[in-house]
Amino acid sequence: MNRFDFIAPHNISEAVAAAAEPGSAYLAAGTNLLDLMKIGVSRPVRLIDITRLPGLDRIEWQPDGGVRIGAMVRNSDLAYDPRFARTFPAVAEALLSGASAQLRNAATIGGNLMQRTRCAYFQDTASACNRRVPGSGCDALHGENRLHAVVGWSEHCIATHPSDFCVPLAALDAVVELEGPQGKREIPLEDFHRLPGETPEQETALAPAELIVALRLPAEAARFAANARYLKLRERTSYAFAVVSAAAALEINDGVISHARLALGAIAAKPWRAREAEASLAGAEPTLEAFTRAAGFALADARPSGDNAFKIELARRIAVRALILAAEGTPEVMPALPASPFSTTPGASHVA
Amino acid sequence: MSLSISLTINGQPRTIALDDPRVTLLDLLRERLDLTGTKKGCDRGQCGACTVLVDGRRINSCLSLVASLDGADVQTIEGLADGDALHPVQAAFIEADGFQCGYCTPGQIMSAVGLIKEGHASGDPERVRELMSGNICRCGAYQGITEAVLEAQKVMADKKGRNAA
Ligand SMILES: Cc1cc2nc3c(=O)[nH]c(=O)nc-3n(C[C@H](O)[C@H](O)[C@H](O)COP(=O)(O)OP(=O)(O)OC[C@H]3O[C@@H](n4cnc5c(N)ncnc54)[C@H](O)[C@@H]3O)c2cc1C
Ligand code: SF4
Ligand code: FES
Ligand code: FES
């Protein structure tokens, strides 16, 4: 790990001012940043510790029923907040399907949004990687790319965004609140992560020194509380990143879907909102045929970026499965294996 | 640049003069404070061998910078027993054969203590396995580990019930 200066600002404006110096990075829990610093992928010369900034660790309910979540709220605290889990169950399920209990206890909301790709070549400083070193090439393109993107990729980068949390957030129209040297602004989560195009090194819409202050979920997103799921296919049951995942949320009135939301994870450099699929479901009955048609729309533009054509079919199936489970209803209690399409003891584990 | 960091470690207040902000909590414990019970497996958050409690919550000490922990309360495996009396989780691991080589065990035990405190597992082995998934056991002692966590949880709940009665 390279040497760095450690700065502990007392408030947001001090933090933003400190981060404006070139080579600075914000430190939240450090579960992604420290890991990348140890392997030489991130080499900040100044760490700005944001763990003690006042006011960033609160979950605040808005008068209209929406919620504002401070950037330093820990992943586990949000997932286990009873009102949050009841109101936005797919988000809680996604959080609990990520990483491990230890990591969720530390990891923050802001850090989760900002986590970097798990592409192996990105993490290996001996490999060519446009995202890490612009213009150096992309070793994944003709390398080990089973788990890489199938939508929204370019010849310059085929990496995926690894967050589970961000997938239901994209489906539910979450908004990110930012504060930077130019003041405050907010942007839809859907526009926060960028597709690679010719500039994969520009991973998010965050400007230099901008700080994520909070995340908001609008009151309208609560209408899906009774029919919302997150499903995540992994190469082992737990403590693994998604191969493909899907967040599905339905509002069903008198046997007809009035509103639908669908987003897919681990198939692109951003959480993939499937608006055409959603539109195809509005007014339809919640049937296998309707869900299969919707999933078809969601992946209509998919094409393999390498050895990963199988992910297109898997993503289609996980989307159908998530929609079926959402239609069946949000479980009374969080499943023993959150977001898992498998259960080793069927039935027995659904009641805590 | 030197930082002065106050920590409570296993109940003892300590002031750490940090000459280099790169020190992780794991390296502080093992290399500077001679508390080698906490193990280093991967050093990247992927195995759980380094699990300790910080302010009562289990975390991976390998991915935590001491510089950002000023004022924190840290509990490690060394601080778990009460003199010669084992903590119920320690006793349950012995009783249920929750280990073979023992390398992952301090992390497993600290993780189990955290899990029981969190209170989300109930008596469901599936939930225990899921919530212990952040601790890898190279020897595959998972069956015994799950039994030990369930047993310790029961013993601790019974004790709490008796104390309340
Ligand atoms: C072994 C392992 C398994 C994992 N598995 C999963 C998984 O299955 N699913 C999943 O979704 N995630 C997984 N993760 C990733 C984990 O969710 C992230 O590491 C974590 O959310 C990052 O949060 P943090 O607070 O530790 O961020 P940090 O590591 O402190 O920061 C990460 C990045 O965000 C920036 N940053 C942090 N906060 C802010 C802010 N407020 N404003 C602007 N920039 C900020 C930092 O500068 C840094 O670049 C895993 C991680 C590990 C190590
Ligand atoms: S896919 Fe993207 S992150 Fe991976 S090596 Fe290519 S440019 Fe780098
Ligand atoms: S040493 Fe910390 S998780 Fe492996
Ligand atoms: S007992 Fe050997 S690694 Fe777990």
XYZ file of C-alpha atoms and ligand atoms in Angstrom:
586
model
C 0.000 0.000 0.000
C 1.324 3.450 -0.856
C 1.816 6.089 1.843
C -0.950 8.609 2.345
C -2.007 11.453 4.588
C -4.976 10.856 6.836
C -7.444 13.690 7.252
C -10.433 13.683 9.599
C -12.687 16.636 8.744
C -15.342 17.842 11.203
C -18.147 18.636 8.792
C -19.209 18.202 5.186
C -17.774 21.470 3.891
C -14.380 20.722 5.438
C -14.506 17.267 3.866
C -15.378 18.619 0.419
C -12.657 21.268 0.654
C -10.094 18.653 1.671
C -11.137 16.296 -1.128
C -10.650 19.021 -3.723
C -6.879 18.474 -3.471
C -5.816 16.138 -6.306
C -5.152 12.524 -5.298
C -7.691 12.519 -2.457
C -10.231 9.795 -1.755
C -13.067 9.592 0.725
C -12.783 6.767 3.238
C -16.048 5.264 4.494
C -15.781 1.769 6.012
C -12.909 0.967 3.656
C -14.132 -2.520 2.734
C -13.619 -1.806 -0.961
C -11.110 1.041 -0.900
C -8.600 -0.591 1.478
C -8.823 -3.841 -0.442
C -7.952 -2.021 -3.669
C -5.185 -0.033 -1.975
C -3.585 -3.237 -0.710
C -3.285 -4.557 -4.258
C -2.120 -1.240 -5.693
C -5.217 -0.578 -7.818
C -6.170 2.528 -5.838
C -3.309 4.781 -4.817
C -4.752 7.851 -3.096
C -2.244 10.225 -1.509
C -4.810 11.599 0.956
C -7.631 9.773 2.685
C -10.522 11.925 3.855
C -12.221 10.051 6.691
C -15.972 10.629 6.462
C -16.965 8.159 9.177
C -17.456 10.870 11.803
C -19.148 13.560 9.759
C -22.236 14.612 11.702
C -25.706 13.895 10.328
C -24.826 11.240 7.730
C -25.882 8.200 9.745
C -29.621 8.715 9.940
C -32.671 7.075 8.364
C -35.240 9.861 8.100
C -38.864 9.295 7.105
C -40.400 12.083 5.082
C -43.902 13.384 5.791
C -45.085 11.907 2.464
C -43.854 8.388 3.338
C -40.602 8.471 1.377
C -37.297 7.906 3.132
C -33.933 9.662 3.212
C -30.945 7.493 4.101
C -27.658 9.094 5.160
C -24.577 8.009 3.202
C -22.921 6.581 6.326
C -25.819 4.325 7.326
C -24.420 0.805 7.484
C -25.836 -1.804 5.105
C -27.008 -4.080 7.938
C -28.655 -1.254 9.888
C -30.737 -0.307 6.874
C -31.662 -3.892 6.001
C -32.802 -4.664 9.554
C -34.648 -1.401 10.131
C -38.184 -2.792 10.603
C -40.052 0.034 8.895
C -37.610 0.131 5.996
C -37.753 -3.641 5.478
C -41.540 -3.544 5.541
C -41.813 -0.620 3.136
C -39.044 -1.518 0.689
C -38.631 -5.293 1.135
C -36.748 -5.943 -2.115
C -34.096 -3.427 -1.083
C -33.671 -5.070 2.317
C -33.459 -8.489 0.656
C -30.815 -7.257 -1.792
C -28.745 -5.818 1.043
C -28.902 -9.075 3.001
C -27.837 -11.075 -0.046
C -24.633 -9.057 -0.376
C -21.216 -9.912 1.059
C -21.236 -11.320 4.635
C -22.696 -10.294 7.987
C -19.346 -8.784 9.003
C -18.992 -6.775 5.806
C -22.606 -5.560 5.935
C -22.033 -4.355 9.516
C -19.239 -2.116 8.252
C -20.148 -1.244 4.656
C -21.957 2.037 4.091
C -24.715 3.066 1.720
C -22.451 5.542 -0.077
C -19.609 3.043 -0.350
C -21.933 0.403 -1.763
C -22.966 2.720 -4.616
C -19.329 3.593 -5.287
C -17.862 0.080 -5.172
C -15.700 -0.785 -8.165
C -16.059 -3.651 -10.594
C -14.802 -7.108 -9.612
C -13.281 -7.695 -13.095
C -10.112 -9.712 -12.382
C -8.041 -7.724 -14.884
C -9.077 -4.473 -13.230
C -7.676 -5.889 -9.986
C -4.435 -7.128 -11.548
C -2.028 -4.258 -12.125
C -0.023 -6.413 -14.568
C -2.990 -6.575 -16.969
C -4.182 -4.049 -19.528
C -7.338 -2.323 -18.334
C -8.896 0.820 -19.789
C -10.891 1.405 -16.647
C -7.791 1.443 -14.432
C -5.332 2.953 -16.943
C -7.167 4.772 -19.753
C -5.971 3.749 -23.211
C -4.083 0.649 -22.041
C -6.512 -1.853 -23.604
C -8.849 -4.458 -22.167
C -7.442 -7.877 -21.340
C -10.899 -9.168 -20.429
C -12.104 -8.847 -24.022
C -10.159 -11.954 -25.081
C -9.559 -13.350 -21.639
C -11.551 -14.923 -18.817
C -14.877 -13.199 -19.353
C -17.600 -15.657 -18.362
C -19.052 -13.224 -15.854
C -18.759 -10.021 -17.875
C -21.441 -7.787 -19.341
C -24.069 -8.797 -21.889
C -25.714 -5.393 -22.307
C -24.404 -1.840 -22.550
C -20.752 -2.867 -22.998
C -18.253 -1.523 -25.505
C -14.993 -2.739 -27.001
C -13.304 -0.519 -24.433
C -14.705 -2.263 -21.383
C -17.018 -5.201 -20.703
C -17.076 -5.009 -16.893
C -20.195 -5.209 -14.708
C -21.188 -3.262 -11.620
C -21.252 -5.674 -8.694
C -23.731 -4.043 -6.301
C -26.891 -5.893 -5.270
C -28.349 -2.930 -3.382
C -28.318 -0.726 -6.502
C -30.545 -3.090 -8.496
C -33.824 -2.558 -6.567
C -32.797 1.074 -6.065
C -32.778 1.551 -9.840
C -36.142 -0.189 -10.115
C -37.663 2.046 -7.445
C -36.473 5.440 -8.757
C -34.014 6.174 -5.961
C -32.331 9.579 -5.982
C -28.743 10.330 -4.893
C -28.037 13.591 -3.032
C -24.585 15.044 -3.640
C -22.582 17.893 -2.196
C -19.438 19.232 -3.838
C -17.297 22.313 -4.376
C -20.064 23.662 -6.666
C -22.766 23.128 -4.053
C -25.588 20.621 -3.757
C -27.362 18.661 -6.465
C -29.231 15.424 -6.862
C -29.402 12.841 -9.585
C -31.509 9.749 -10.239
C -29.694 6.561 -9.269
C -30.374 5.293 -12.764
C -28.065 7.997 -14.132
C -25.437 7.604 -11.424
C -23.422 4.743 -12.923
C -22.225 5.171 -16.495
C -21.908 2.785 -19.374
C -18.315 2.489 -20.585
C -18.537 3.855 -24.144
C -15.070 5.171 -24.982
C -14.363 6.378 -21.457
C -14.750 3.442 -19.041
C -12.601 5.265 -16.490
C -15.528 7.611 -15.896
C -17.468 5.175 -13.761
C -20.060 7.442 -12.193
C -21.598 10.865 -12.618
C -19.806 12.068 -9.499
C -17.664 15.165 -10.130
C -14.235 15.439 -8.477
C -14.538 15.964 -4.690
C -18.297 15.445 -4.753
C -19.595 13.590 -1.716
C -22.659 11.363 -1.597
C -24.629 12.798 1.285
C -27.812 10.728 1.167
C -30.058 8.505 -0.867
C -33.805 8.928 -1.154
C -36.568 6.499 -2.000
C -39.770 8.195 -3.075
C -43.106 7.525 -1.387
C -44.517 6.039 -4.647
C -42.019 3.171 -4.357
C -43.884 1.976 -1.243
C -46.868 0.913 -3.386
C -44.956 -2.274 -4.274
C -44.405 -3.366 -0.646
C -46.742 -6.363 -0.880
C -45.223 -7.770 -4.094
C -41.500 -7.160 -4.283
C -38.521 -9.519 -4.479
C -34.827 -9.545 -5.234
C -33.349 -12.750 -6.641
C -29.662 -13.420 -7.068
C -27.964 -16.368 -8.674
C -24.519 -17.094 -7.218
C -21.844 -19.732 -7.751
C -22.188 -20.689 -4.105
C -25.133 -20.277 -1.747
C -23.862 -17.246 0.142
C -20.967 -14.734 0.384
C -20.583 -14.427 -3.374
C -21.286 -11.800 -6.001
C -24.173 -12.252 -8.422
C -23.815 -14.113 -11.691
C -27.132 -12.506 -12.616
C -29.815 -10.943 -10.440
C -33.203 -9.273 -10.711
C -35.402 -6.960 -8.662
C -39.096 -7.260 -9.440
C -41.884 -5.156 -7.951
C -45.563 -5.323 -8.839
C -48.723 -3.562 -7.842
C -51.644 -5.906 -8.413
C -55.263 -4.766 -8.183
C -58.133 -7.202 -8.752
C -55.843 -9.683 -10.439
C -54.368 -7.158 -12.856
C -50.910 -5.559 -12.715
C -51.342 -1.794 -12.469
C -47.651 -0.934 -12.119
C -44.522 -3.027 -12.615
C -40.852 -2.445 -11.991
C -37.967 -4.605 -13.153
C -34.212 -4.142 -12.986
C -31.414 -6.626 -13.629
C -28.046 -6.863 -11.933
C -24.566 -8.100 -12.920
C -25.243 -7.842 -16.652
C -23.922 -4.302 -17.294
C -21.709 -1.569 -15.866
C -24.827 -0.231 -14.184
C -27.995 -1.658 -12.688
C -30.172 -2.343 -15.738
C -33.677 -0.901 -15.571
C -36.012 -2.661 -17.997
C -38.635 -0.061 -18.864
C -40.040 -1.799 -21.944
C -40.595 -4.901 -19.872
C -42.377 -2.802 -17.247
C -44.617 -1.215 -19.852
C -45.524 -4.630 -21.254
C -46.738 -5.714 -17.820
C -48.931 -2.737 -17.057
C -52.561 -3.858 -17.464
C -51.598 -7.516 -17.879
C -52.547 -10.402 -15.661
C -49.646 -11.821 -13.617
C -49.141 -14.962 -15.706
C -46.082 -16.914 -16.772
C -46.731 -15.824 -20.382
C -46.749 -12.142 -19.434
C -43.576 -12.526 -17.355
C -41.781 -14.468 -20.093
C -42.695 -11.815 -22.648
C -41.485 -9.059 -20.291
C -38.171 -10.807 -19.654
C -37.761 -11.111 -23.410
C -38.090 -7.358 -23.747
C -35.595 -6.819 -20.920
C -32.892 -8.765 -22.755
C -33.832 -7.993 -26.348
C -30.586 -6.095 -26.967
C -28.313 -8.469 -25.098
C -25.288 -9.954 -26.821
C -22.323 -11.829 -25.402
C -19.093 -9.898 -24.822
C -17.130 -13.145 -24.722
C -17.667 -16.548 -23.233
C -20.885 -15.486 -21.577
C -23.856 -16.121 -23.865
C -25.227 -18.339 -21.071
C -25.760 -15.244 -18.923
C -28.410 -13.953 -21.320
C -30.592 -17.014 -20.835
C -29.862 -17.060 -17.095
C -30.807 -13.395 -16.776
C -34.031 -14.022 -18.666
C -34.890 -16.873 -16.337
C -33.977 -15.017 -13.153
C -36.191 -12.129 -14.297
C -39.150 -14.489 -14.882
C -38.523 -16.176 -11.554
C -38.323 -12.858 -9.696
C -41.586 -11.722 -11.280
C -43.304 -14.995 -10.341
C -42.120 -14.711 -6.735
C -43.116 -11.040 -6.572
C -46.598 -11.969 -7.799
C -46.811 -14.646 -5.096
C -46.288 -11.904 -2.551
C -43.515 -10.553 -0.339
C -42.732 -13.222 2.292
C -44.060 -12.565 5.815
C -40.518 -12.776 7.184
C -37.216 -12.420 5.382
C -36.312 -15.800 3.828
C -33.546 -17.677 5.622
C -31.452 -17.419 2.458
C -32.246 -13.893 1.250
C -32.576 -13.612 -2.537
C -31.625 -17.221 -3.080
C -33.499 -19.211 -5.730
C -32.537 -22.291 -3.696
C -33.355 -23.433 -0.219
C -31.702 -26.483 1.245
C -34.575 -27.108 3.627
C -37.715 -26.134 1.735
C -40.564 -24.960 3.893
C -38.787 -25.364 7.210
C -36.906 -22.116 6.968
C -39.632 -19.678 6.086
C -40.725 -18.966 9.625
C -38.157 -17.440 11.935
C 2.729 12.443 10.661
C 1.794 10.737 13.923
C -1.747 10.111 15.124
C -2.791 9.441 18.667
C -5.657 6.948 18.805
C -7.577 5.930 21.912
C -9.015 2.430 21.934
C -10.498 0.172 24.557
C -9.214 -3.312 23.878
C -10.767 -6.167 25.842
C -11.849 -3.681 28.491
C -8.465 -1.980 28.794
C -8.065 1.630 27.662
C -5.050 1.992 25.360
C -3.497 4.970 23.663
C -1.874 4.075 20.373
C 0.752 6.348 18.849
C 0.312 5.646 15.164
C 3.390 6.582 13.146
C 1.839 5.326 9.912
C -1.871 5.570 9.021
C -1.692 2.398 6.901
C -2.048 0.104 9.906
C -5.162 -2.073 9.879
C -6.834 -3.155 13.097
C -5.707 -6.723 12.374
C -2.045 -5.722 12.055
C -2.266 -3.537 15.141
C -3.574 -6.448 17.206
C -1.151 -9.046 15.892
C 2.027 -7.125 15.160
C 2.009 -4.348 17.728
C -0.090 -5.509 20.665
C 0.866 -9.176 20.631
C -2.761 -10.261 20.484
C -2.208 -13.035 17.963
C -5.461 -14.885 18.663
C -7.081 -12.967 15.819
C -5.918 -14.638 12.603
C -4.976 -13.394 9.158
C -6.279 -15.588 6.347
C -6.820 -13.609 3.175
C -6.308 -10.006 4.397
C -9.053 -9.006 1.896
C -12.389 -9.572 3.582
C -12.902 -12.965 1.978
C -12.454 -15.444 4.837
C -13.533 -14.044 8.218
C -10.491 -15.327 10.161
C -9.859 -11.764 11.362
C -13.358 -11.207 12.807
C -13.478 -9.086 15.987
C -16.168 -6.983 17.631
C -15.922 -3.210 17.286
C -18.418 -1.359 19.447
C -20.172 -4.694 19.883
C -20.504 -5.462 16.142
C -18.598 -8.138 14.269
C -16.420 -6.803 11.458
C -13.372 -7.881 9.435
C -10.382 -6.292 11.162
C -8.243 -6.701 8.004
C -10.336 -4.086 6.182
C -10.509 -1.560 8.998
C -8.007 1.269 9.430
C -6.976 2.007 13.023
C -6.720 5.693 12.138
C -10.491 5.872 11.682
C -11.330 3.968 14.887
C -10.484 6.620 17.488
C -12.621 6.020 20.596
C -13.746 2.524 19.584
C -14.293 -0.448 21.870
C -12.616 -3.578 20.488
C -13.168 -7.123 21.696
C -10.996 -9.995 20.531
C -10.916 -13.721 21.293
C -8.448 -12.997 24.120
C -11.077 -10.953 25.944
C -13.897 -13.463 25.759
C -13.336 -15.874 28.662
C -13.991 -14.744 32.206
C -10.719 -15.796 33.826
C -10.670 -19.579 33.549
C -14.399 -19.781 32.806
C -14.989 -20.145 29.078
C -17.548 -17.996 27.296
C -20.613 -20.120 26.380
C -19.668 -19.923 22.691
C -16.164 -21.210 23.416
C -17.568 -24.031 25.519
C -20.075 -24.936 22.816
C -17.360 -25.109 20.128
C -15.459 -27.652 22.234
C -18.603 -29.585 23.055
C -19.813 -29.757 19.427
C -16.370 -30.339 17.838
C -16.643 -27.049 15.970
C -13.110 -27.184 14.591
C -10.284 -29.356 13.318
C -7.036 -27.398 12.792
C -8.420 -24.397 14.694
C -7.130 -21.664 12.406
C -10.536 -20.224 11.558
C -11.859 -20.779 15.088
C -11.173 -17.414 16.779
C -12.922 -15.730 13.856
C -15.786 -18.248 13.939
C -16.253 -17.728 17.677
C -16.184 -13.925 17.504
C -18.566 -14.065 14.560
C -20.908 -16.343 16.518
C -20.838 -13.960 19.489
C -21.772 -11.135 17.124
C -24.487 -13.222 15.465
C -26.123 -14.110 18.789
C -26.064 -10.447 19.840
C -27.678 -9.402 16.553
C -30.540 -11.803 17.234
C -31.669 -12.570 13.678
C -30.963 -16.311 13.529
C -33.640 -17.672 15.876
C -33.111 -21.428 16.302
C -33.082 -22.086 12.575
C -29.921 -23.884 11.384
C -30.439 -22.492 7.890
C -30.335 -18.942 9.230
C -27.276 -19.745 11.332
C -25.447 -21.133 8.295
C -26.390 -18.112 6.209
C -25.371 -15.617 8.882
C -22.084 -17.460 9.512
C -21.230 -17.568 5.801
C -18.636 -14.815 6.270
C -16.407 -17.332 8.040
C -14.755 -19.896 5.801
C -13.473 -23.131 7.343
C -10.783 -24.832 5.287
C -11.288 -28.021 7.299
C -15.016 -28.067 6.630
C -16.087 -28.225 10.284
C -19.352 -26.504 9.386
C -21.651 -29.137 10.874
C -20.069 -28.742 14.310
C -19.903 -24.965 13.976
C -23.625 -24.712 13.272
C -24.418 -27.010 16.208
C -22.140 -24.987 18.480
C -23.784 -21.686 17.543
C -27.274 -23.104 18.101
C -26.268 -24.633 21.424
C -24.500 -21.487 22.675
C -27.451 -19.374 21.661
C -29.762 -21.613 23.661
C -27.496 -21.635 26.718
C -27.185 -17.843 26.641
C -30.927 -17.349 26.224
C -31.668 -19.755 29.109
C -29.172 -17.940 31.326
C -30.714 -14.603 30.438
C -34.176 -16.012 31.195
C -33.003 -17.316 34.594
C -31.392 -13.977 35.451
C -34.580 -12.161 34.555
C -36.757 -14.549 36.608
C -15.368 -10.336 0.102
C -16.383 -9.303 -0.324
C -17.600 -9.703 -0.826
C -18.550 -8.759 -1.215
N -19.744 -9.186 -1.730
C -20.662 -8.276 -2.141
C -21.901 -8.686 -2.704
O -22.203 -9.871 -2.798
N -22.773 -7.722 -3.120
C -22.475 -6.402 -3.001
O -23.311 -5.580 -3.396
N -21.306 -5.987 -2.494
C -20.404 -6.892 -2.063
N -19.203 -6.467 -1.559
C -18.853 -5.041 -1.661
C -19.276 -4.238 -0.483
O -20.685 -4.053 -0.565
C -18.561 -2.889 -0.580
O -17.201 -3.123 -0.310
C -19.082 -1.881 0.391
O -20.448 -1.607 0.169
C -18.309 -0.572 0.277
O -18.700 0.299 1.312
P -17.600 0.997 2.246
O -18.329 1.869 3.194
O -16.697 0.002 2.847
O -16.829 1.870 1.170
P -15.291 2.257 1.053
O -14.472 1.069 0.762
O -14.897 3.105 2.202
O -15.372 3.173 -0.247
C -15.590 2.629 -1.528
C -15.461 3.750 -2.552
O -16.499 4.690 -2.392
C -16.009 5.996 -2.150
N -16.961 6.572 -1.195
C -17.388 5.999 -0.036
N -18.341 6.758 0.532
C -18.525 7.837 -0.285
C -19.401 8.963 -0.249
N -20.260 9.141 0.752
N -19.329 9.861 -1.257
C -18.467 9.677 -2.276
N -17.617 8.628 -2.364
C -17.654 7.714 -1.381
C -14.605 5.775 -1.642
O -13.777 6.880 -1.930
C -14.175 4.540 -2.417
O -13.763 4.889 -3.696
C -18.251 -7.386 -1.113
C -17.029 -6.978 -0.585
C -16.094 -7.914 -0.178
C -14.786 -7.450 0.369
S -13.523 -5.261 -18.755
Fe -13.203 -3.147 -18.127
S -12.437 -3.391 -16.060
Fe -12.129 -5.375 -17.041
S -10.066 -5.295 -18.013
Fe -11.516 -4.588 -19.550
S -11.442 -2.359 -19.272
Fe -10.643 -3.219 -17.402
S -8.174 -11.943 6.978
Fe -9.832 -10.586 7.127
S -11.367 -11.617 6.014
Fe -9.658 -12.891 5.650
S -10.888 -25.679 11.709
Fe -9.346 -25.648 10.194
S -9.976 -23.956 9.003
Fe -11.674 -24.216 10.304
